[in-house]
């Protein structure tokens, strides 16, 4: 065991583009106790693509377009830095680290998974460097695999041959705490919002189908962009909803938009850990979400911060309700479980446990 007092950790990401994994890993790298940990954020991609302002951590860009082409540089960097821990996130990066981990006997490799892999729709048909080439046992050489939800952990054990003692659950943190909104009552026109990538797995089309059945006026804001955009808005036009929909491809003021709406709608068929839904609860906007595989059920508390539904009929029933919500209670329900201090402590404890050290 090394004698220096701080534990050196390299956090590895493919890029710092806007995304849940990028936000969480960069946040942890910046925020864990610097009296205990010496952290480096290693980014395979390009600085010009960064969507986050990162401080309080040394950031190194390898300026490579893909993890595969960055792998030789990653290996050289690990040899040079001699970290005690390497933390990676996203399936194909975790697979790559599992492959090279036998080269580094004095380094522990920890992966962080971002989705319920066995349930995920085939969204990566064009990706050449795919975890599908290596699974089901592509994670076998990792010392620990962090899952964002219990469903994800069970999926890793049952379907991807990851030993149960090498899997742990750490939810995503509330990294920023915006003001909780004051307004509680629905107006004459109900205002709904959905935030997320415009892809099939996010279920925008089934939300549109249910909104088309409403007898009362509404406004629906969709924030996000993606490959299914044209199909989604063709469906909206077909259902004669286009005049009720506002589309915002990208904004830095997501929380402001969520706070101005009455309900957050999530139509996803699978979710790793739905950050946008969590952000909605944080600002006090209740949610309606399908009980999809993943972390949604760990956030939603029926009647407290929204509703978890099993089918379209139940979703439509909740859309038609005129319940009064307490924004502070909605926010408190998630803050108690997912505040950053609690989640950071779980990460720090994990690092000590993997190294068999005491805090």
CSV table of C-alpha atoms in Angstrom, one decimal:
chain,number,residue,atom,x,y,z
A,1,UNK,CA,0.0,0.0,0.0
A,2,UNK,CA,1.3,3.4,-0.9
A,3,UNK,CA,2.4,5.7,1.9
A,4,UNK,CA,1.2,9.1,0.8
A,5,UNK,CA,-1.7,10.4,2.9
A,6,UNK,CA,-4.1,11.2,0.1
A,7,UNK,CA,-5.7,8.6,-2.2
A,8,UNK,CA,-5.1,9.5,-5.9
A,9,UNK,CA,-8.1,8.9,-8.1
A,10,UNK,CA,-8.5,9.3,-11.8
A,11,UNK,CA,-12.0,9.9,-13.0
A,12,UNK,CA,-12.3,9.0,-16.6
A,13,UNK,CA,-15.0,10.2,-19.0
A,14,UNK,CA,-15.3,10.0,-22.8
A,15,UNK,CA,-16.1,13.7,-23.0
A,16,UNK,CA,-17.7,16.6,-21.1
A,17,UNK,CA,-20.6,17.1,-23.4
A,18,UNK,CA,-24.0,17.7,-21.7
A,19,UNK,CA,-25.2,14.4,-20.1
A,20,UNK,CA,-26.0,12.8,-16.9
A,21,UNK,CA,-22.9,10.7,-16.5
A,22,UNK,CA,-20.7,13.7,-17.4
A,23,UNK,CA,-22.5,15.9,-14.9
A,24,UNK,CA,-22.3,13.4,-12.0
A,25,UNK,CA,-18.7,12.2,-12.4
A,26,UNK,CA,-17.4,15.8,-12.9
A,27,UNK,CA,-19.3,16.8,-9.8
A,28,UNK,CA,-17.9,14.0,-7.7
A,29,UNK,CA,-14.4,14.7,-8.9
A,30,UNK,CA,-14.7,18.3,-8.0
A,31,UNK,CA,-16.5,17.9,-4.7
A,32,UNK,CA,-15.1,14.9,-2.7
A,33,UNK,CA,-12.9,15.8,0.3
A,34,UNK,CA,-9.6,17.2,-1.0
A,35,UNK,CA,-7.9,16.5,2.3
A,36,UNK,CA,-8.4,12.8,1.7
A,37,UNK,CA,-8.4,12.5,-2.1
A,38,UNK,CA,-6.1,13.8,-4.9
A,39,UNK,CA,-8.4,13.8,-7.9
A,40,UNK,CA,-7.8,14.1,-11.7
A,41,UNK,CA,-10.5,14.3,-14.3
A,42,UNK,CA,-9.3,12.6,-17.4
A,43,UNK,CA,-11.3,13.3,-20.5
A,44,UNK,CA,-10.8,11.3,-23.7
A,45,UNK,CA,-12.4,14.0,-25.9
A,46,UNK,CA,-11.9,17.6,-26.7
A,47,UNK,CA,-11.9,20.7,-24.4
A,48,UNK,CA,-13.9,22.6,-27.0
A,49,UNK,CA,-16.8,20.2,-26.6
A,50,UNK,CA,-17.1,20.8,-22.8
A,51,UNK,CA,-20.5,21.8,-21.6
A,52,UNK,CA,-19.5,22.2,-17.9
A,53,UNK,CA,-17.4,24.7,-16.0
A,54,UNK,CA,-15.1,22.4,-13.9
A,55,UNK,CA,-13.0,23.8,-11.1
A,56,UNK,CA,-11.3,22.4,-8.0
A,57,UNK,CA,-9.9,19.5,-9.9
A,58,UNK,CA,-7.1,19.0,-12.5
A,59,UNK,CA,-8.7,18.4,-15.9
A,60,UNK,CA,-6.7,16.6,-18.6
A,61,UNK,CA,-8.0,16.4,-22.2
A,62,UNK,CA,-6.6,13.7,-24.5
A,63,UNK,CA,-8.2,15.3,-27.6
A,64,UNK,CA,-9.3,11.9,-29.0
A,65,UNK,CA,-12.6,11.3,-30.8
A,66,UNK,CA,-13.3,8.0,-29.3
A,67,UNK,CA,-12.3,5.8,-26.3
A,68,UNK,CA,-10.8,3.2,-28.6
A,69,UNK,CA,-8.4,5.7,-30.1
A,70,UNK,CA,-7.7,7.2,-26.7
A,71,UNK,CA,-6.9,3.9,-25.1
A,72,UNK,CA,-3.1,4.0,-25.6
A,73,UNK,CA,-3.0,7.5,-24.1
A,74,UNK,CA,-5.1,6.4,-21.2
A,75,UNK,CA,-2.8,3.5,-20.5
A,76,UNK,CA,0.3,5.8,-20.6
A,77,UNK,CA,-1.4,8.3,-18.3
A,78,UNK,CA,-2.3,5.7,-15.7
A,79,UNK,CA,1.3,4.3,-15.8
A,80,UNK,CA,2.6,7.9,-15.3
A,81,UNK,CA,0.2,8.9,-12.5
A,82,UNK,CA,0.1,5.6,-10.6
A,83,UNK,CA,-3.4,6.2,-9.1
A,84,UNK,CA,-4.8,4.0,-6.5
A,85,UNK,CA,-8.3,4.1,-8.0
A,86,UNK,CA,-9.6,4.7,-11.6
A,87,UNK,CA,-13.3,5.5,-11.8
A,88,UNK,CA,-15.0,5.3,-15.2
A,89,UNK,CA,-18.6,5.8,-16.3
A,90,UNK,CA,-20.7,4.6,-19.3
A,91,UNK,CA,-20.8,1.0,-20.5
A,92,UNK,CA,-18.2,1.1,-23.3
A,93,UNK,CA,-15.7,3.0,-21.1
A,94,UNK,CA,-16.2,0.5,-18.3
A,95,UNK,CA,-15.6,-2.4,-20.7
A,96,UNK,CA,-12.4,-0.8,-21.9
A,97,UNK,CA,-11.2,-0.3,-18.3
A,98,UNK,CA,-12.1,-3.9,-17.4
A,99,UNK,CA,-9.9,-5.0,-20.3
A,100,UNK,CA,-6.8,-3.1,-19.3
A,101,UNK,CA,-7.2,-3.5,-15.5
A,102,UNK,CA,-5.0,-6.7,-15.4
A,103,UNK,CA,-2.1,-4.5,-16.5
A,104,UNK,CA,-2.3,-2.5,-13.2
A,105,UNK,CA,-2.0,-4.7,-10.1
A,106,UNK,CA,-1.8,-1.8,-7.7
A,107,UNK,CA,-4.8,0.1,-9.0
A,108,UNK,CA,-8.5,-0.6,-8.3
A,109,UNK,CA,-10.9,-0.1,-11.2
A,110,UNK,CA,-14.4,1.1,-10.4
A,111,UNK,CA,-17.1,1.4,-13.1
A,112,UNK,CA,-20.3,3.4,-12.9
A,113,UNK,CA,-23.2,2.1,-15.0
A,114,UNK,CA,-25.7,4.5,-16.6
A,115,UNK,CA,-28.6,2.4,-17.6
A,116,UNK,CA,-30.5,-0.9,-17.2
A,117,UNK,CA,-28.5,-2.5,-20.0
A,118,UNK,CA,-30.8,-5.5,-20.7
A,119,UNK,CA,-33.8,-3.3,-21.0
A,120,UNK,CA,-32.4,-0.5,-23.1
A,121,UNK,CA,-33.6,0.0,-26.6
A,122,UNK,CA,-31.1,-0.5,-29.4
A,123,UNK,CA,-30.0,3.2,-29.7
A,124,UNK,CA,-26.4,2.6,-30.5
A,125,UNK,CA,-26.6,0.7,-33.8
A,126,UNK,CA,-23.9,2.9,-35.4
A,127,UNK,CA,-21.4,2.7,-32.5
A,128,UNK,CA,-18.4,0.6,-33.5
A,129,UNK,CA,-17.0,0.5,-30.0
A,130,UNK,CA,-20.0,-1.1,-28.3
A,131,UNK,CA,-20.2,-3.0,-25.0
A,132,UNK,CA,-22.3,-5.5,-26.9
A,133,UNK,CA,-19.1,-7.0,-28.4
A,134,UNK,CA,-17.8,-7.9,-24.9
A,135,UNK,CA,-20.8,-8.5,-22.7
A,136,UNK,CA,-22.1,-10.5,-20.9
A,137,UNK,CA,-18.9,-10.7,-18.9
A,138,UNK,CA,-17.3,-7.4,-20.1
A,139,UNK,CA,-17.1,-6.0,-16.6
A,140,UNK,CA,-15.5,-9.1,-15.0
A,141,UNK,CA,-12.2,-7.4,-14.2
A,142,UNK,CA,-13.6,-4.4,-12.5
A,143,UNK,CA,-13.2,-4.3,-8.7
A,144,UNK,CA,-16.6,-2.6,-8.2
A,145,UNK,CA,-19.5,-1.5,-10.3
A,146,UNK,CA,-21.6,1.4,-9.2
A,147,UNK,CA,-25.2,1.3,-10.2
A,148,UNK,CA,-27.6,4.2,-10.0
A,149,UNK,CA,-30.6,2.2,-9.0
A,150,UNK,CA,-31.5,-1.2,-7.4
A,151,UNK,CA,-33.0,-2.3,-10.7
A,152,UNK,CA,-29.7,-1.6,-12.4
A,153,UNK,CA,-27.8,-3.6,-9.8
A,154,UNK,CA,-30.1,-6.6,-10.1
A,155,UNK,CA,-29.7,-6.4,-13.9
A,156,UNK,CA,-25.9,-6.5,-13.7
A,157,UNK,CA,-26.0,-9.5,-11.4
A,158,UNK,CA,-28.7,-11.5,-13.2
A,159,UNK,CA,-27.8,-10.7,-16.8
A,160,UNK,CA,-24.1,-9.7,-17.0
A,161,UNK,CA,-22.4,-12.1,-14.7
A,162,UNK,CA,-21.2,-9.4,-12.3
A,163,UNK,CA,-20.7,-10.9,-8.8
A,164,UNK,CA,-23.1,-9.5,-6.2
A,165,UNK,CA,-20.3,-8.5,-3.9
A,166,UNK,CA,-18.8,-6.3,-6.7
A,167,UNK,CA,-22.0,-4.3,-7.2
A,168,UNK,CA,-23.2,-1.3,-5.1
A,169,UNK,CA,-26.0,1.2,-5.5
A,170,UNK,CA,-25.3,5.0,-5.3
A,171,UNK,CA,-28.0,7.2,-6.5
A,172,UNK,CA,-27.3,10.5,-8.4
A,173,UNK,CA,-26.9,13.6,-6.2
A,174,UNK,CA,-28.7,16.9,-6.2
A,175,UNK,CA,-25.6,18.8,-7.2
A,176,UNK,CA,-27.4,22.2,-7.2
A,177,UNK,CA,-30.3,23.4,-5.1
A,178,UNK,CA,-32.4,26.0,-6.9
A,179,UNK,CA,-35.2,27.9,-5.2
A,180,UNK,CA,-38.4,26.0,-4.6
A,181,UNK,CA,-41.3,27.5,-6.5
A,182,UNK,CA,-44.2,29.1,-4.6
A,183,UNK,CA,-47.2,28.5,-6.9
A,184,UNK,CA,-49.3,25.5,-6.1
A,185,UNK,CA,-52.7,25.8,-7.9
A,186,UNK,CA,-53.4,24.8,-11.5
A,187,UNK,CA,-54.6,27.7,-13.7
A,188,UNK,CA,-57.4,27.4,-16.3
A,189,UNK,CA,-54.8,26.0,-18.7
A,190,UNK,CA,-52.7,23.1,-17.3
A,191,UNK,CA,-49.0,23.4,-18.1
A,192,UNK,CA,-47.0,20.2,-18.6
A,193,UNK,CA,-43.3,19.7,-19.4
A,194,UNK,CA,-40.9,16.9,-20.4
A,195,UNK,CA,-37.1,17.2,-20.5
A,196,UNK,CA,-34.9,14.7,-22.2
A,197,UNK,CA,-33.4,13.3,-25.4
A,198,UNK,CA,-35.9,12.9,-28.3
A,199,UNK,CA,-35.4,9.2,-28.7
A,200,UNK,CA,-37.8,6.2,-28.7
A,201,UNK,CA,-36.9,5.0,-25.3
A,202,UNK,CA,-38.0,8.3,-23.7
A,203,UNK,CA,-41.7,7.7,-24.7
A,204,UNK,CA,-42.7,11.1,-26.0
A,205,UNK,CA,-45.1,9.7,-28.5
A,206,UNK,CA,-47.2,7.8,-25.9
A,207,UNK,CA,-47.4,11.0,-23.9
A,208,UNK,CA,-48.7,12.8,-26.9
A,209,UNK,CA,-51.3,10.1,-27.4
A,210,UNK,CA,-52.6,10.6,-23.8
A,211,UNK,CA,-52.6,14.4,-24.0
A,212,UNK,CA,-54.7,14.1,-27.2
A,213,UNK,CA,-57.4,12.5,-25.0
A,214,UNK,CA,-57.7,15.4,-22.6
A,215,UNK,CA,-60.9,17.4,-22.7
A,216,UNK,CA,-59.4,20.4,-21.0
A,217,UNK,CA,-57.0,23.0,-22.5
A,218,UNK,CA,-53.3,22.5,-21.8
A,219,UNK,CA,-49.8,23.7,-22.9
A,220,UNK,CA,-47.0,21.2,-23.3
A,221,UNK,CA,-43.3,22.1,-23.3
A,222,UNK,CA,-40.7,19.7,-24.7
A,223,UNK,CA,-37.1,20.4,-23.9
A,224,UNK,CA,-34.5,18.4,-25.7
A,225,UNK,CA,-33.3,17.2,-29.1
A,226,UNK,CA,-32.6,13.9,-30.8
A,227,UNK,CA,-33.0,11.5,-33.6
A,228,UNK,CA,-36.8,11.1,-33.1
A,229,UNK,CA,-37.6,14.8,-33.3
A,230,UNK,CA,-39.3,14.7,-36.7
A,231,UNK,CA,-41.4,11.6,-35.9
A,232,UNK,CA,-42.5,13.2,-32.6
A,233,UNK,CA,-43.7,16.4,-34.1
A,234,UNK,CA,-45.3,14.6,-37.1
A,235,UNK,CA,-47.3,12.7,-34.5
A,236,UNK,CA,-48.2,15.9,-32.7
A,237,UNK,CA,-49.5,17.4,-36.0
A,238,UNK,CA,-51.4,14.2,-36.7
A,239,UNK,CA,-53.1,14.4,-33.3
A,240,UNK,CA,-53.8,18.2,-33.8
A,241,UNK,CA,-51.6,19.1,-30.8
A,242,UNK,CA,-49.0,21.2,-32.5
A,243,UNK,CA,-50.5,24.5,-31.5
A,244,UNK,CA,-50.4,23.4,-27.9
A,245,UNK,CA,-46.7,22.4,-27.9
A,246,UNK,CA,-43.6,24.5,-27.4
A,247,UNK,CA,-40.2,22.9,-28.4
A,248,UNK,CA,-37.0,24.1,-26.9
A,249,UNK,CA,-34.0,22.1,-28.3
A,250,UNK,CA,-31.5,23.3,-25.7
A,251,UNK,CA,-31.5,25.7,-22.7
A,252,UNK,CA,-29.3,26.5,-19.7
A,253,UNK,CA,-32.5,27.4,-17.8
A,254,UNK,CA,-34.2,24.0,-17.4
A,255,UNK,CA,-35.0,24.6,-13.8
A,256,UNK,CA,-36.8,27.9,-14.6
A,257,UNK,CA,-38.9,26.2,-17.2
A,258,UNK,CA,-39.8,23.3,-15.0
A,259,UNK,CA,-40.8,25.6,-12.1
A,260,UNK,CA,-43.2,27.5,-14.4
A,261,UNK,CA,-45.1,24.3,-15.2
A,262,UNK,CA,-47.7,22.4,-13.2
A,263,UNK,CA,-46.5,18.8,-13.8
A,264,UNK,CA,-43.5,17.0,-15.2
A,265,UNK,CA,-44.4,14.1,-17.5
A,266,UNK,CA,-42.1,11.1,-18.0
A,267,UNK,CA,-43.0,8.5,-20.7
A,268,UNK,CA,-39.7,6.5,-20.6
A,269,UNK,CA,-39.7,2.8,-21.2
A,270,UNK,CA,-36.5,2.5,-19.2
A,271,UNK,CA,-34.4,4.9,-17.1
A,272,UNK,CA,-31.0,4.5,-15.4
A,273,UNK,CA,-31.7,7.3,-12.9
A,274,UNK,CA,-33.9,10.1,-14.3
A,275,UNK,CA,-32.0,13.3,-13.5
A,276,UNK,CA,-34.6,15.6,-15.1
A,277,UNK,CA,-37.4,14.1,-13.1
A,278,UNK,CA,-35.3,14.5,-9.9
A,279,UNK,CA,-34.6,18.2,-10.9
A,280,UNK,CA,-38.4,18.7,-11.3
A,281,UNK,CA,-39.1,17.5,-7.7
A,282,UNK,CA,-36.2,19.6,-6.4
A,283,UNK,CA,-37.9,22.8,-7.6
A,284,UNK,CA,-41.3,21.6,-6.3
A,285,UNK,CA,-43.0,20.5,-9.5
A,286,UNK,CA,-44.7,17.1,-9.1
A,287,UNK,CA,-44.3,14.4,-11.7
A,288,UNK,CA,-46.3,11.7,-13.4
A,289,UNK,CA,-44.1,8.8,-14.6
A,290,UNK,CA,-44.5,5.2,-15.8
A,291,UNK,CA,-43.1,2.6,-13.5
A,292,UNK,CA,-40.3,1.7,-15.9
A,293,UNK,CA,-37.2,-0.3,-15.1
A,294,UNK,CA,-34.6,1.8,-13.4
A,295,UNK,CA,-34.4,4.5,-10.8
A,296,UNK,CA,-37.8,6.2,-11.2
A,297,UNK,CA,-39.5,4.2,-8.5
A,298,UNK,CA,-36.7,5.3,-6.0
A,299,UNK,CA,-37.6,8.9,-6.6
A,300,UNK,CA,-41.4,9.1,-7.0
A,301,UNK,CA,-43.5,8.8,-3.8
A,302,UNK,CA,-47.1,8.5,-4.7
A,303,UNK,CA,-49.2,11.5,-3.5
A,304,UNK,CA,-46.1,13.2,-2.1
A,305,UNK,CA,-44.1,14.3,-5.1
A,306,UNK,CA,-46.2,12.8,-7.9
A,307,UNK,CA,-47.5,9.5,-9.2
A,308,UNK,CA,-46.0,6.3,-10.5
A,309,UNK,CA,-48.3,4.6,-13.0
A,310,UNK,CA,-48.4,1.2,-14.6
A,311,UNK,CA,-50.4,2.0,-17.8
A,312,UNK,CA,-51.8,4.7,-20.1
A,313,UNK,CA,-55.2,4.6,-18.5
A,314,UNK,CA,-53.8,5.3,-15.1
A,315,UNK,CA,-51.5,8.0,-16.6
A,316,UNK,CA,-54.5,9.7,-18.2
A,317,UNK,CA,-56.5,9.5,-14.9
A,318,UNK,CA,-53.7,11.4,-13.1
A,319,UNK,CA,-53.5,14.0,-15.9
A,320,UNK,CA,-57.2,14.7,-15.3
A,321,UNK,CA,-56.8,15.2,-11.6
A,322,UNK,CA,-56.8,18.7,-10.0
A,323,UNK,CA,-54.8,18.0,-6.9
A,324,UNK,CA,-53.2,20.7,-4.8
A,325,UNK,CA,-49.5,20.1,-4.2
A,326,UNK,CA,-47.1,21.5,-1.6
A,327,UNK,CA,-43.9,22.5,-3.5
A,328,UNK,CA,-41.8,22.4,-0.3
A,329,UNK,CA,-43.0,18.9,0.5
A,330,UNK,CA,-42.3,17.8,-3.1
A,331,UNK,CA,-38.7,19.2,-2.8
A,332,UNK,CA,-38.1,17.9,0.7
A,333,UNK,CA,-39.1,14.4,-0.3
A,334,UNK,CA,-36.1,14.1,-2.7
A,335,UNK,CA,-33.6,16.3,-0.8
A,336,UNK,CA,-33.6,14.0,2.2
A,337,UNK,CA,-32.6,11.1,0.0
A,338,UNK,CA,-30.4,12.6,-2.7
A,339,UNK,CA,-28.6,15.6,-1.2
A,340,UNK,CA,-25.0,16.0,-2.3
A,341,UNK,CA,-23.5,15.6,1.2
A,342,UNK,CA,-25.1,12.2,1.6
A,343,UNK,CA,-24.2,10.9,-1.9
A,344,UNK,CA,-20.6,12.2,-1.7
A,345,UNK,CA,-20.2,10.4,1.6
A,346,UNK,CA,-21.3,7.2,-0.1
A,347,UNK,CA,-18.6,7.7,-2.8
A,348,UNK,CA,-15.9,8.4,-0.3
A,349,UNK,CA,-16.8,5.4,1.8
A,350,UNK,CA,-16.8,3.2,-1.3
A,351,UNK,CA,-13.3,4.3,-2.2
A,352,UNK,CA,-11.9,3.6,1.3
A,353,UNK,CA,-13.7,0.2,1.3
A,354,UNK,CA,-12.3,-0.9,-2.1
A,355,UNK,CA,-8.8,-0.1,-0.8
A,356,UNK,CA,-9.5,-1.6,2.6
A,357,UNK,CA,-8.6,1.6,4.2
A,358,UNK,CA,-10.3,3.4,7.1
A,359,UNK,CA,-11.5,7.0,6.8
